[in-house]
């Protein structure tokens, strides 16, 4: 990935981590966010899969019906990170950013 992509991802991951800290998320969610933070710090896309599901194995996309918004936000950022690593442009972060904004609005309420 290019420096621009890593920098854009870093900003989104920082927002995710900050929101998670203020919302007080579970240990498992925090572990997945930390995997994203480590991936950005080390520029190691292999850690993105751990953030997707917590274990490194394949997982289904969470839905608003089945999962809570924090899970959707974490998955959305991790999925965007995987897309960046596969060569997609930074626009893939837009959906993750919108999900983070929705979670932030829920936290504020």
PDB file of N, CA and C in Angstrom:
ATOM      1  N   UNK A   1       0.847  -1.181   0.000  1.00  0.00           N
ATOM      2  CA  UNK A   1       0.000   0.000   0.000  1.00  0.00           C
ATOM      3  C   UNK A   1       0.885   1.234   0.000  1.00  0.00           C
ATOM      4  N   UNK A   2       0.375   2.288  -0.595  1.00  0.00           N
ATOM      5  CA  UNK A   2       1.124   3.541  -0.636  1.00  0.00           C
ATOM      6  C   UNK A   2       1.027   4.265   0.702  1.00  0.00           C
ATOM      7  N   UNK A   3       1.928   5.226   0.880  1.00  0.00           N
ATOM      8  CA  UNK A   3       1.913   6.033   2.102  1.00  0.00           C
ATOM      9  C   UNK A   3       0.587   6.763   2.265  1.00  0.00           C
ATOM     10  N   UNK A   4       0.031   7.274   1.177  1.00  0.00           N
ATOM     11  CA  UNK A   4      -1.255   7.974   1.257  1.00  0.00           C
ATOM     12  C   UNK A   4      -2.346   7.065   1.786  1.00  0.00           C
ATOM     13  N   UNK A   5      -2.375   5.837   1.337  1.00  0.00           N
ATOM     14  CA  UNK A   5      -3.388   4.891   1.813  1.00  0.00           C
ATOM     15  C   UNK A   5      -3.180   4.551   3.277  1.00  0.00           C
ATOM     16  N   UNK A   6      -1.936   4.326   3.666  1.00  0.00           N
ATOM     17  CA  UNK A   6      -1.659   4.037   5.075  1.00  0.00           C
ATOM     18  C   UNK A   6      -2.054   5.230   5.943  1.00  0.00           C
ATOM     19  N   UNK A   7      -1.759   6.442   5.495  1.00  0.00           N
ATOM     20  CA  UNK A   7      -2.097   7.637   6.269  1.00  0.00           C
ATOM     21  C   UNK A   7      -3.606   7.805   6.403  1.00  0.00           C
ATOM     22  N   UNK A   8      -4.330   7.582   5.323  1.00  0.00           N
ATOM     23  CA  UNK A   8      -5.797   7.679   5.368  1.00  0.00           C
ATOM     24  C   UNK A   8      -6.369   6.623   6.303  1.00  0.00           C
ATOM     25  N   UNK A   9      -5.866   5.409   6.206  1.00  0.00           N
ATOM     26  CA  UNK A   9      -6.319   4.338   7.084  1.00  0.00           C
ATOM     27  C   UNK A   9      -5.979   4.655   8.533  1.00  0.00           C
ATOM     28  N   UNK A  10      -4.814   5.181   8.775  1.00  0.00           N
ATOM     29  CA  UNK A  10      -4.395   5.537  10.121  1.00  0.00           C
ATOM     30  C   UNK A  10      -5.366   6.525  10.762  1.00  0.00           C
ATOM     31  N   UNK A  11      -5.801   7.521  10.000  1.00  0.00           N
ATOM     32  CA  UNK A  11      -6.739   8.513  10.529  1.00  0.00           C
ATOM     33  C   UNK A  11      -8.065   7.866  10.911  1.00  0.00           C
ATOM     34  N   UNK A  12      -8.551   6.943  10.079  1.00  0.00           N
ATOM     35  CA  UNK A  12      -9.816   6.263  10.375  1.00  0.00           C
ATOM     36  C   UNK A  12      -9.659   5.335  11.580  1.00  0.00           C
ATOM     37  N   UNK A  13      -8.559   4.620  11.652  1.00  0.00           N
ATOM     38  CA  UNK A  13      -8.319   3.722  12.786  1.00  0.00           C
ATOM     39  C   UNK A  13      -8.186   4.525  14.079  1.00  0.00           C
ATOM     40  N   UNK A  14      -7.534   5.671  14.020  1.00  0.00           N
ATOM     41  CA  UNK A  14      -7.437   6.535  15.200  1.00  0.00           C
ATOM     42  C   UNK A  14      -8.819   6.969  15.670  1.00  0.00           C
ATOM     43  N   UNK A  15      -9.688   7.318  14.722  1.00  0.00           N
ATOM     44  CA  UNK A  15     -11.057   7.708  15.066  1.00  0.00           C
ATOM     45  C   UNK A  15     -11.805   6.543  15.704  1.00  0.00           C
ATOM     46  N   UNK A  16     -11.639   5.352  15.139  1.00  0.00           N
ATOM     47  CA  UNK A  16     -12.277   4.155  15.683  1.00  0.00           C
ATOM     48  C   UNK A  16     -11.802   3.894  17.109  1.00  0.00           C
ATOM     49  N   UNK A  17     -10.504   3.952  17.334  1.00  0.00           N
ATOM     50  CA  UNK A  17      -9.945   3.683  18.661  1.00  0.00           C
ATOM     51  C   UNK A  17     -10.418   4.719  19.678  1.00  0.00           C
ATOM     52  N   UNK A  18     -10.455   5.970  19.272  1.00  0.00           N
ATOM     53  CA  UNK A  18     -10.907   7.031  20.165  1.00  0.00           C
ATOM     54  C   UNK A  18     -12.375   6.842  20.544  1.00  0.00           C
ATOM     55  N   UNK A  19     -13.193   6.533  19.568  1.00  0.00           N
ATOM     56  CA  UNK A  19     -14.608   6.299  19.818  1.00  0.00           C
ATOM     57  C   UNK A  19     -14.801   5.087  20.722  1.00  0.00           C
ATOM     58  N   UNK A  20     -14.061   4.033  20.464  1.00  0.00           N
ATOM     59  CA  UNK A  20     -14.157   2.828  21.294  1.00  0.00           C
ATOM     60  C   UNK A  20     -13.763   3.131  22.735  1.00  0.00           C
ATOM     61  N   UNK A  21     -12.734   3.946  22.920  1.00  0.00           N
ATOM     62  CA  UNK A  21     -12.319   4.323  24.270  1.00  0.00           C
ATOM     63  C   UNK A  21     -13.411   5.107  24.985  1.00  0.00           C
ATOM     64  N   UNK A  22     -14.034   6.038  24.282  1.00  0.00           N
ATOM     65  CA  UNK A  22     -15.072   6.847  24.927  1.00  0.00           C
ATOM     66  C   UNK A  22     -16.351   6.052  25.159  1.00  0.00           C
ATOM     67  N   UNK A  23     -16.620   5.056  24.309  1.00  0.00           N
ATOM     68  CA  UNK A  23     -17.837   4.257  24.447  1.00  0.00           C
ATOM     69  C   UNK A  23     -17.661   3.114  25.437  1.00  0.00           C
ATOM     70  N   UNK A  24     -16.419   2.707  25.679  1.00  0.00           N
ATOM     71  CA  UNK A  24     -16.160   1.583  26.563  1.00  0.00           C
ATOM     72  C   UNK A  24     -16.607   0.271  25.939  1.00  0.00           C
ATOM     73  N   UNK A  25     -15.786  -0.292  25.088  1.00  0.00           N
ATOM     74  CA  UNK A  25     -16.144  -1.517  24.381  1.00  0.00           C
ATOM     75  C   UNK A  25     -15.585  -2.742  25.089  1.00  0.00           C
ATOM     76  N   UNK A  26     -16.095  -3.891  24.701  1.00  0.00           N
ATOM     77  CA  UNK A  26     -15.672  -5.152  25.304  1.00  0.00           C
ATOM     78  C   UNK A  26     -14.211  -5.454  24.987  1.00  0.00           C
ATOM     79  N   UNK A  27     -13.670  -6.390  25.748  1.00  0.00           N
ATOM     80  CA  UNK A  27     -12.278  -6.807  25.544  1.00  0.00           C
ATOM     81  C   UNK A  27     -12.068  -7.347  24.134  1.00  0.00           C
ATOM     82  N   UNK A  28     -13.010  -8.168  23.646  1.00  0.00           N
ATOM     83  CA  UNK A  28     -12.872  -8.746  22.302  1.00  0.00           C
ATOM     84  C   UNK A  28     -12.872  -7.656  21.239  1.00  0.00           C
ATOM     85  N   UNK A  29     -13.768  -6.704  21.350  1.00  0.00           N
ATOM     86  CA  UNK A  29     -13.786  -5.599  20.378  1.00  0.00           C
ATOM     87  C   UNK A  29     -12.498  -4.795  20.463  1.00  0.00           C
ATOM     88  N   UNK A  30     -12.038  -4.533  21.663  1.00  0.00           N
ATOM     89  CA  UNK A  30     -10.803  -3.760  21.843  1.00  0.00           C
ATOM     90  C   UNK A  30      -9.621  -4.507  21.224  1.00  0.00           C
ATOM     91  N   UNK A  31      -9.612  -5.834  21.359  1.00  0.00           N
ATOM     92  CA  UNK A  31      -8.526  -6.644  20.781  1.00  0.00           C
ATOM     93  C   UNK A  31      -8.521  -6.520  19.258  1.00  0.00           C
ATOM     94  N   UNK A  32      -9.713  -6.517  18.655  1.00  0.00           N
ATOM     95  CA  UNK A  32      -9.814  -6.379  17.204  1.00  0.00           C
ATOM     96  C   UNK A  32      -9.362  -4.990  16.750  1.00  0.00           C
ATOM     97  N   UNK A  33      -9.722  -3.977  17.520  1.00  0.00           N
ATOM     98  CA  UNK A  33      -9.278  -2.609  17.186  1.00  0.00           C
ATOM     99  C   UNK A  33      -7.765  -2.515  17.334  1.00  0.00           C
ATOM    100  N   UNK A  34      -7.236  -3.120  18.361  1.00  0.00           N
ATOM    101  CA  UNK A  34      -5.780  -3.103  18.569  1.00  0.00           C
ATOM    102  C   UNK A  34      -5.061  -3.792  17.408  1.00  0.00           C
ATOM    103  N   UNK A  35      -5.660  -4.831  16.837  1.00  0.00           N
ATOM    104  CA  UNK A  35      -5.062  -5.480  15.665  1.00  0.00           C
ATOM    105  C   UNK A  35      -4.968  -4.485  14.505  1.00  0.00           C
ATOM    106  N   UNK A  36      -6.001  -3.672  14.335  1.00  0.00           N
ATOM    107  CA  UNK A  36      -5.943  -2.640  13.297  1.00  0.00           C
ATOM    108  C   UNK A  36      -4.867  -1.611  13.604  1.00  0.00           C
ATOM    109  N   UNK A  37      -4.790  -1.202  14.850  1.00  0.00           N
ATOM    110  CA  UNK A  37      -3.756  -0.230  15.231  1.00  0.00           C
ATOM    111  C   UNK A  37      -2.353  -0.796  14.981  1.00  0.00           C
ATOM    112  N   UNK A  38      -2.140  -2.062  15.350  1.00  0.00           N
ATOM    113  CA  UNK A  38      -0.835  -2.698  15.109  1.00  0.00           C
ATOM    114  C   UNK A  38      -0.552  -2.802  13.614  1.00  0.00           C
ATOM    115  N   UNK A  39      -1.565  -3.146  12.839  1.00  0.00           N
ATOM    116  CA  UNK A  39      -1.388  -3.258  11.389  1.00  0.00           C
ATOM    117  C   UNK A  39      -0.917  -1.936  10.808  1.00  0.00           C
ATOM    118  N   UNK A  40      -1.517  -0.843  11.258  1.00  0.00           N
ATOM    119  CA  UNK A  40      -1.128   0.476  10.757  1.00  0.00           C
ATOM    120  C   UNK A  40       0.271   0.840  11.258  1.00  0.00           C
ATOM    121  N   UNK A  41       0.518   0.637  12.553  1.00  0.00           N
ATOM    122  CA  UNK A  41       1.831   0.958  13.117  1.00  0.00           C
ATOM    123  C   UNK A  41       2.947   0.191  12.411  1.00  0.00           C
ATOM    124  N   UNK A  42       2.704  -1.096  12.162  1.00  0.00           N
ATOM    125  CA  UNK A  42       3.718  -1.966  11.560  1.00  0.00           C
ATOM    126  C   UNK A  42       3.615  -2.030  10.037  1.00  0.00           C
ATOM    127  N   UNK A  43       2.572  -1.384   9.506  1.00  0.00           N
ATOM    128  CA  UNK A  43       2.279  -1.472   8.073  1.00  0.00           C
ATOM    129  C   UNK A  43       2.258  -2.927   7.620  1.00  0.00           C
ATOM    130  N   UNK A  44       1.469  -3.696   8.358  1.00  0.00           N
ATOM    131  CA  UNK A  44       1.369  -5.131   8.150  1.00  0.00           C
ATOM    132  C   UNK A  44      -0.085  -5.514   7.861  1.00  0.00           C
ATOM    133  N   UNK A  45      -0.477  -5.601   6.604  1.00  0.00           N
ATOM    134  CA  UNK A  45      -1.873  -5.926   6.278  1.00  0.00           C
ATOM    135  C   UNK A  45      -2.310  -7.324   6.693  1.00  0.00           C
ATOM    136  N   UNK A  46      -1.389  -8.200   7.065  1.00  0.00           N
ATOM    137  CA  UNK A  46      -1.768  -9.536   7.526  1.00  0.00           C
ATOM    138  C   UNK A  46      -2.629  -9.475   8.786  1.00  0.00           C
ATOM    139  N   UNK A  47      -2.521  -8.385   9.540  1.00  0.00           N
ATOM    140  CA  UNK A  47      -3.294  -8.258  10.776  1.00  0.00           C
ATOM    141  C   UNK A  47      -4.736  -7.804  10.532  1.00  0.00           C
ATOM    142  N   UNK A  48      -5.068  -7.410   9.320  1.00  0.00           N
ATOM    143  CA  UNK A  48      -6.423  -6.953   9.034  1.00  0.00           C
ATOM    144  C   UNK A  48      -7.448  -8.056   9.270  1.00  0.00           C
ATOM    145  N   UNK A  49      -7.120  -9.285   8.928  1.00  0.00           N
ATOM    146  CA  UNK A  49      -8.070 -10.389   9.087  1.00  0.00           C
ATOM    147  C   UNK A  49      -8.439 -10.603  10.541  1.00  0.00           C
ATOM    148  N   UNK A  50      -7.485 -10.430  11.453  1.00  0.00           N
ATOM    149  CA  UNK A  50      -7.785 -10.572  12.876  1.00  0.00           C
ATOM    150  C   UNK A  50      -8.822  -9.541  13.292  1.00  0.00           C
ATOM    151  N   UNK A  51      -8.726  -8.346  12.741  1.00  0.00           N
ATOM    152  CA  UNK A  51      -9.687  -7.299  13.071  1.00  0.00           C
ATOM    153  C   UNK A  51     -11.072  -7.613  12.505  1.00  0.00           C
ATOM    154  N   UNK A  52     -11.119  -8.323  11.393  1.00  0.00           N
ATOM    155  CA  UNK A  52     -12.420  -8.662  10.811  1.00  0.00           C
ATOM    156  C   UNK A  52     -13.245  -9.542  11.745  1.00  0.00           C
ATOM    157  N   UNK A  53     -12.600 -10.557  12.302  1.00  0.00           N
ATOM    158  CA  UNK A  53     -13.386 -11.499  13.106  1.00  0.00           C
ATOM    159  C   UNK A  53     -12.768 -11.872  14.445  1.00  0.00           C
ATOM    160  N   UNK A  54     -11.611 -11.359  14.727  1.00  0.00           N
ATOM    161  CA  UNK A  54     -10.996 -11.632  16.020  1.00  0.00           C
ATOM    162  C   UNK A  54     -10.129 -12.863  16.072  1.00  0.00           C
ATOM    163  N   UNK A  55     -10.186 -13.707  15.037  1.00  0.00           N
ATOM    164  CA  UNK A  55      -9.417 -14.944  15.102  1.00  0.00           C
ATOM    165  C   UNK A  55      -8.496 -15.176  13.916  1.00  0.00           C
ATOM    166  N   UNK A  56      -8.731 -14.448  12.841  1.00  0.00           N
ATOM    167  CA  UNK A  56      -7.931 -14.663  11.653  1.00  0.00           C
ATOM    168  C   UNK A  56      -8.587 -15.584  10.655  1.00  0.00           C
ATOM    169  N   UNK A  57      -9.786 -16.082  10.958  1.00  0.00           N
ATOM    170  CA  UNK A  57     -10.500 -16.930  10.002  1.00  0.00           C
ATOM    171  C   UNK A  57     -11.608 -16.123   9.333  1.00  0.00           C
ATOM    172  N   UNK A  58     -12.150 -16.665   8.279  1.00  0.00           N
ATOM    173  CA  UNK A  58     -13.175 -15.950   7.513  1.00  0.00           C
ATOM    174  C   UNK A  58     -14.411 -15.688   8.358  1.00  0.00           C
ATOM    175  N   UNK A  59     -15.098 -14.611   8.048  1.00  0.00           N
ATOM    176  CA  UNK A  59     -16.301 -14.248   8.783  1.00  0.00           C
ATOM    177  C   UNK A  59     -17.320 -13.631   7.839  1.00  0.00           C
ATOM    178  N   UNK A  60     -18.559 -13.717   8.219  1.00  0.00           N
ATOM    179  CA  UNK A  60     -19.619 -13.099   7.424  1.00  0.00           C
ATOM    180  C   UNK A  60     -19.722 -11.622   7.768  1.00  0.00           C
ATOM    181  N   UNK A  61     -20.216 -10.857   6.828  1.00  0.00           N
ATOM    182  CA  UNK A  61     -20.443  -9.441   7.056  1.00  0.00           C
ATOM    183  C   UNK A  61     -21.500  -9.273   8.141  1.00  0.00           C
ATOM    184  N   UNK A  62     -21.227  -8.450   9.172  1.00  0.00           N
ATOM    185  CA  UNK A  62     -22.260  -8.238  10.179  1.00  0.00           C
ATOM    186  C   UNK A  62     -23.393  -7.403   9.606  1.00  0.00           C
ATOM    187  N   UNK A  63     -24.567  -7.548  10.181  1.00  0.00           N
ATOM    188  CA  UNK A  63     -25.711  -6.752   9.747  1.00  0.00           C
ATOM    189  C   UNK A  63     -26.289  -6.025  10.950  1.00  0.00           C
ATOM    190  N   UNK A  64     -27.011  -4.960  10.678  1.00  0.00           N
ATOM    191  CA  UNK A  64     -27.607  -4.202  11.766  1.00  0.00           C
ATOM    192  C   UNK A  64     -28.649  -5.024  12.515  1.00  0.00           C
ATOM    193  N   UNK A  65     -29.220  -6.037  11.858  1.00  0.00           N
ATOM    194  CA  UNK A  65     -30.205  -6.882  12.511  1.00  0.00           C
ATOM    195  C   UNK A  65     -29.524  -7.845  13.476  1.00  0.00           C
ATOM    196  N   UNK A  66     -28.396  -8.389  13.054  1.00  0.00           N
ATOM    197  CA  UNK A  66     -27.734  -9.437  13.826  1.00  0.00           C
ATOM    198  C   UNK A  66     -26.682  -8.939  14.811  1.00  0.00           C
ATOM    199  N   UNK A  67     -26.111  -7.789  14.573  1.00  0.00           N
ATOM    200  CA  UNK A  67     -24.976  -7.337  15.363  1.00  0.00           C
ATOM    201  C   UNK A  67     -25.178  -5.900  15.820  1.00  0.00           C
ATOM    202  N   UNK A  68     -24.416  -5.515  16.810  1.00  0.00           N
ATOM    203  CA  UNK A  68     -24.460  -4.152  17.307  1.00  0.00           C
ATOM    204  C   UNK A  68     -23.607  -3.241  16.443  1.00  0.00           C
ATOM    205  N   UNK A  69     -23.925  -1.953  16.502  1.00  0.00           N
ATOM    206  CA  UNK A  69     -23.212  -0.966  15.699  1.00  0.00           C
ATOM    207  C   UNK A  69     -21.698  -0.984  15.927  1.00  0.00           C
ATOM    208  N   UNK A  70     -21.187  -1.169  17.153  1.00  0.00           N
ATOM    209  CA  UNK A  70     -19.723  -1.242  17.307  1.00  0.00           C
ATOM    210  C   UNK A  70     -19.100  -2.361  16.472  1.00  0.00           C
ATOM    211  N   UNK A  71     -19.757  -3.521  16.422  1.00  0.00           N
ATOM    212  CA  UNK A  71     -19.230  -4.629  15.615  1.00  0.00           C
ATOM    213  C   UNK A  71     -19.233  -4.266  14.137  1.00  0.00           C
ATOM    214  N   UNK A  72     -20.301  -3.619  13.705  1.00  0.00           N
ATOM    215  CA  UNK A  72     -20.394  -3.204  12.308  1.00  0.00           C
ATOM    216  C   UNK A  72     -19.297  -2.200  11.987  1.00  0.00           C
ATOM    217  N   UNK A  73     -19.052  -1.255  12.897  1.00  0.00           N
ATOM    218  CA  UNK A  73     -18.018  -0.244  12.671  1.00  0.00           C
ATOM    219  C   UNK A  73     -16.633  -0.877  12.579  1.00  0.00           C
ATOM    220  N   UNK A  74     -16.326  -1.766  13.499  1.00  0.00           N
ATOM    221  CA  UNK A  74     -15.012  -2.425  13.488  1.00  0.00           C
ATOM    222  C   UNK A  74     -14.844  -3.230  12.208  1.00  0.00           C
ATOM    223  N   UNK A  75     -15.875  -4.010  11.867  1.00  0.00           N
ATOM    224  CA  UNK A  75     -15.804  -4.808  10.645  1.00  0.00           C
ATOM    225  C   UNK A  75     -15.655  -3.909   9.421  1.00  0.00           C
ATOM    226  N   UNK A  76     -16.385  -2.810   9.382  1.00  0.00           N
ATOM    227  CA  UNK A  76     -16.350  -1.904   8.234  1.00  0.00           C
ATOM    228  C   UNK A  76     -14.954  -1.322   8.021  1.00  0.00           C
ATOM    229  N   UNK A  77     -14.315  -0.913   9.107  1.00  0.00           N
ATOM    230  CA  UNK A  77     -12.949  -0.373   9.000  1.00  0.00           C
ATOM    231  C   UNK A  77     -11.991  -1.475   8.559  1.00  0.00           C
ATOM    232  N   UNK A  78     -12.111  -2.654   9.139  1.00  0.00           N
ATOM    233  CA  UNK A  78     -11.225  -3.762   8.768  1.00  0.00           C
ATOM    234  C   UNK A  78     -11.427  -4.169   7.308  1.00  0.00           C
ATOM    235  N   UNK A  79     -12.675  -4.212   6.863  1.00  0.00           N
ATOM    236  CA  UNK A  79     -12.962  -4.567   5.470  1.00  0.00           C
ATOM    237  C   UNK A  79     -12.385  -3.518   4.519  1.00  0.00           C
ATOM    238  N   UNK A  80     -12.521  -2.249   4.874  1.00  0.00           N
ATOM    239  CA  UNK A  80     -11.942  -1.183   4.054  1.00  0.00           C
ATOM    240  C   UNK A  80     -10.421  -1.305   4.016  1.00  0.00           C
ATOM    241  N   UNK A  81      -9.829  -1.664   5.151  1.00  0.00           N
ATOM    242  CA  UNK A  81      -8.377  -1.852   5.202  1.00  0.00           C
ATOM    243  C   UNK A  81      -7.951  -2.978   4.261  1.00  0.00           C
ATOM    244  N   UNK A  82      -8.701  -4.069   4.255  1.00  0.00           N
ATOM    245  CA  UNK A  82      -8.396  -5.171   3.338  1.00  0.00           C
ATOM    246  C   UNK A  82      -8.504  -4.715   1.884  1.00  0.00           C
ATOM    247  N   UNK A  83      -9.517  -3.930   1.580  1.00  0.00           N
ATOM    248  CA  UNK A  83      -9.688  -3.425   0.218  1.00  0.00           C
ATOM    249  C   UNK A  83      -8.532  -2.513  -0.179  1.00  0.00           C
ATOM    250  N   UNK A  84      -8.081  -1.684   0.747  1.00  0.00           N
ATOM    251  CA  UNK A  84      -6.919  -0.834   0.464  1.00  0.00           C
ATOM    252  C   UNK A  84      -5.692  -1.690   0.150  1.00  0.00           C
ATOM    253  N   UNK A  85      -5.500  -2.736   0.941  1.00  0.00           N
ATOM    254  CA  UNK A  85      -4.347  -3.618   0.731  1.00  0.00           C
ATOM    255  C   UNK A  85      -4.420  -4.323  -0.616  1.00  0.00           C
ATOM    256  N   UNK A  86      -5.644  -4.512  -1.126  1.00  0.00           N
ATOM    257  CA  UNK A  86      -5.823  -5.164  -2.421  1.00  0.00           C
ATOM    258  C   UNK A  86      -5.758  -4.181  -3.580  1.00  0.00           C
ATOM    259  N   UNK A  87      -5.470  -2.904  -3.282  1.00  0.00           N
ATOM    260  CA  UNK A  87      -5.267  -1.934  -4.338  1.00  0.00           C
ATOM    261  C   UNK A  87      -6.396  -0.954  -4.571  1.00  0.00           C
ATOM    262  N   UNK A  88      -7.480  -1.054  -3.802  1.00  0.00           N
ATOM    263  CA  UNK A  88      -8.581  -0.103  -3.947  1.00  0.00           C
ATOM    264  C   UNK A  88      -8.123   1.285  -3.500  1.00  0.00           C
ATOM    265  N   UNK A  89      -8.843   2.290  -3.939  1.00  0.00           N
ATOM    266  CA  UNK A  89      -8.536   3.660  -3.560  1.00  0.00           C
ATOM    267  C   UNK A  89      -9.080   4.001  -2.183  1.00  0.00           C
ATOM    268  N   UNK A  90      -8.673   5.155  -1.674  1.00  0.00           N
ATOM    269  CA  UNK A  90      -9.071   5.567  -0.328  1.00  0.00           C
ATOM    270  C   UNK A  90     -10.566   5.805  -0.196  1.00  0.00           C
ATOM    271  N   UNK A  91     -11.284   5.881  -1.308  1.00  0.00           N
ATOM    272  CA  UNK A  91     -12.732   6.071  -1.226  1.00  0.00           C
ATOM    273  C   UNK A  91     -13.424   4.902  -0.513  1.00  0.00           C
ATOM    274  N   UNK A  92     -12.748   3.750  -0.408  1.00  0.00           N
ATOM    275  CA  UNK A  92     -13.350   2.629   0.322  1.00  0.00           C
ATOM    276  C   UNK A  92     -13.491   2.943   1.809  1.00  0.00           C
ATOM    277  N   UNK A  93     -12.802   3.964   2.273  1.00  0.00           N
ATOM    278  CA  UNK A  93     -12.904   4.353   3.677  1.00  0.00           C
ATOM    279  C   UNK A  93     -14.158   5.175   3.966  1.00  0.00           C
ATOM    280  N   UNK A  94     -14.846   5.636   2.920  1.00  0.00           N
ATOM    281  CA  UNK A  94     -16.019   6.483   3.122  1.00  0.00           C
ATOM    282  C   UNK A  94     -17.119   5.755   3.885  1.00  0.00           C
ATOM    283  N   UNK A  95     -17.395   4.525   3.516  1.00  0.00           N
ATOM    284  CA  UNK A  95     -18.420   3.752   4.212  1.00  0.00           C
ATOM    285  C   UNK A  95     -18.068   3.531   5.676  1.00  0.00           C
ATOM    286  N   UNK A  96     -16.801   3.231   5.939  1.00  0.00           N
ATOM    287  CA  UNK A  96     -16.356   3.037   7.313  1.00  0.00           C
ATOM    288  C   UNK A  96     -16.502   4.324   8.107  1.00  0.00           C
ATOM    289  N   UNK A  97     -16.181   5.434   7.477  1.00  0.00           N
ATOM    290  CA  UNK A  97     -16.305   6.727   8.152  1.00  0.00           C
ATOM    291  C   UNK A  97     -17.759   7.028   8.490  1.00  0.00           C
ATOM    292  N   UNK A  98     -18.658   6.732   7.577  1.00  0.00           N
ATOM    293  CA  UNK A  98     -20.087   6.949   7.841  1.00  0.00           C
ATOM    294  C   UNK A  98     -20.580   6.068   8.988  1.00  0.00           C
ATOM    295  N   UNK A  99     -20.100   4.838   9.038  1.00  0.00           N
ATOM    296  CA  UNK A  99     -20.479   3.942  10.122  1.00  0.00           C
ATOM    297  C   UNK A  99     -19.952   4.448  11.458  1.00  0.00           C
ATOM    298  N   UNK A 100     -18.723   4.968  11.457  1.00  0.00           N
ATOM    299  CA  UNK A 100     -18.165   5.543  12.684  1.00  0.00           C
ATOM    300  C   UNK A 100     -18.984   6.748  13.131  1.00  0.00           C
ATOM    301  N   UNK A 101     -19.415   7.566  12.178  1.00  0.00           N
ATOM    302  CA  UNK A 101     -20.233   8.726  12.514  1.00  0.00           C
ATOM    303  C   UNK A 101     -21.565   8.298  13.122  1.00  0.00           C
ATOM    304  N   UNK A 102     -22.161   7.234  12.595  1.00  0.00           N
ATOM    305  CA  UNK A 102     -23.421   6.721  13.141  1.00  0.00           C
ATOM    306  C   UNK A 102     -23.211   6.211  14.566  1.00  0.00           C
ATOM    307  N   UNK A 103     -22.105   5.502  14.798  1.00  0.00           N
ATOM    308  CA  UNK A 103     -21.812   4.998  16.137  1.00  0.00           C
ATOM    309  C   UNK A 103     -21.572   6.164  17.089  1.00  0.00           C
ATOM    310  N   UNK A 104     -20.837   7.165  16.632  1.00  0.00           N
ATOM    311  CA  UNK A 104     -20.572   8.345  17.474  1.00  0.00           C
ATOM    312  C   UNK A 104     -21.883   9.037  17.864  1.00  0.00           C
ATOM    313  N   UNK A 105     -22.806   9.130  16.917  1.00  0.00           N
ATOM    314  CA  UNK A 105     -24.110   9.749  17.209  1.00  0.00           C
ATOM    315  C   UNK A 105     -24.867   8.928  18.260  1.00  0.00           C
ATOM    316  N   UNK A 106     -24.781   7.609  18.146  1.00  0.00           N
ATOM    317  CA  UNK A 106     -25.433   6.734  19.132  1.00  0.00           C
ATOM    318  C   UNK A 106     -24.811   6.903  20.510  1.00  0.00           C
ATOM    319  N   UNK A 107     -23.497   7.039  20.562  1.00  0.00           N
ATOM    320  CA  UNK A 107     -22.788   7.205  21.833  1.00  0.00           C
ATOM    321  C   UNK A 107     -23.177   8.536  22.498  1.00  0.00           C
ATOM    322  N   UNK A 108     -23.321   9.561  21.663  1.00  0.00           N
ATOM    323  CA  UNK A 108     -23.681  10.887  22.199  1.00  0.00           C
ATOM    324  C   UNK A 108     -25.090  10.929  22.764  1.00  0.00           C
ATOM    325  N   UNK A 109     -25.984  10.102  22.218  1.00  0.00           N
ATOM    326  CA  UNK A 109     -27.392  10.112  22.681  1.00  0.00           C
ATOM    327  C   UNK A 109     -27.597   9.529  24.034  1.00  0.00           C
TER     328      UNK A 109
END
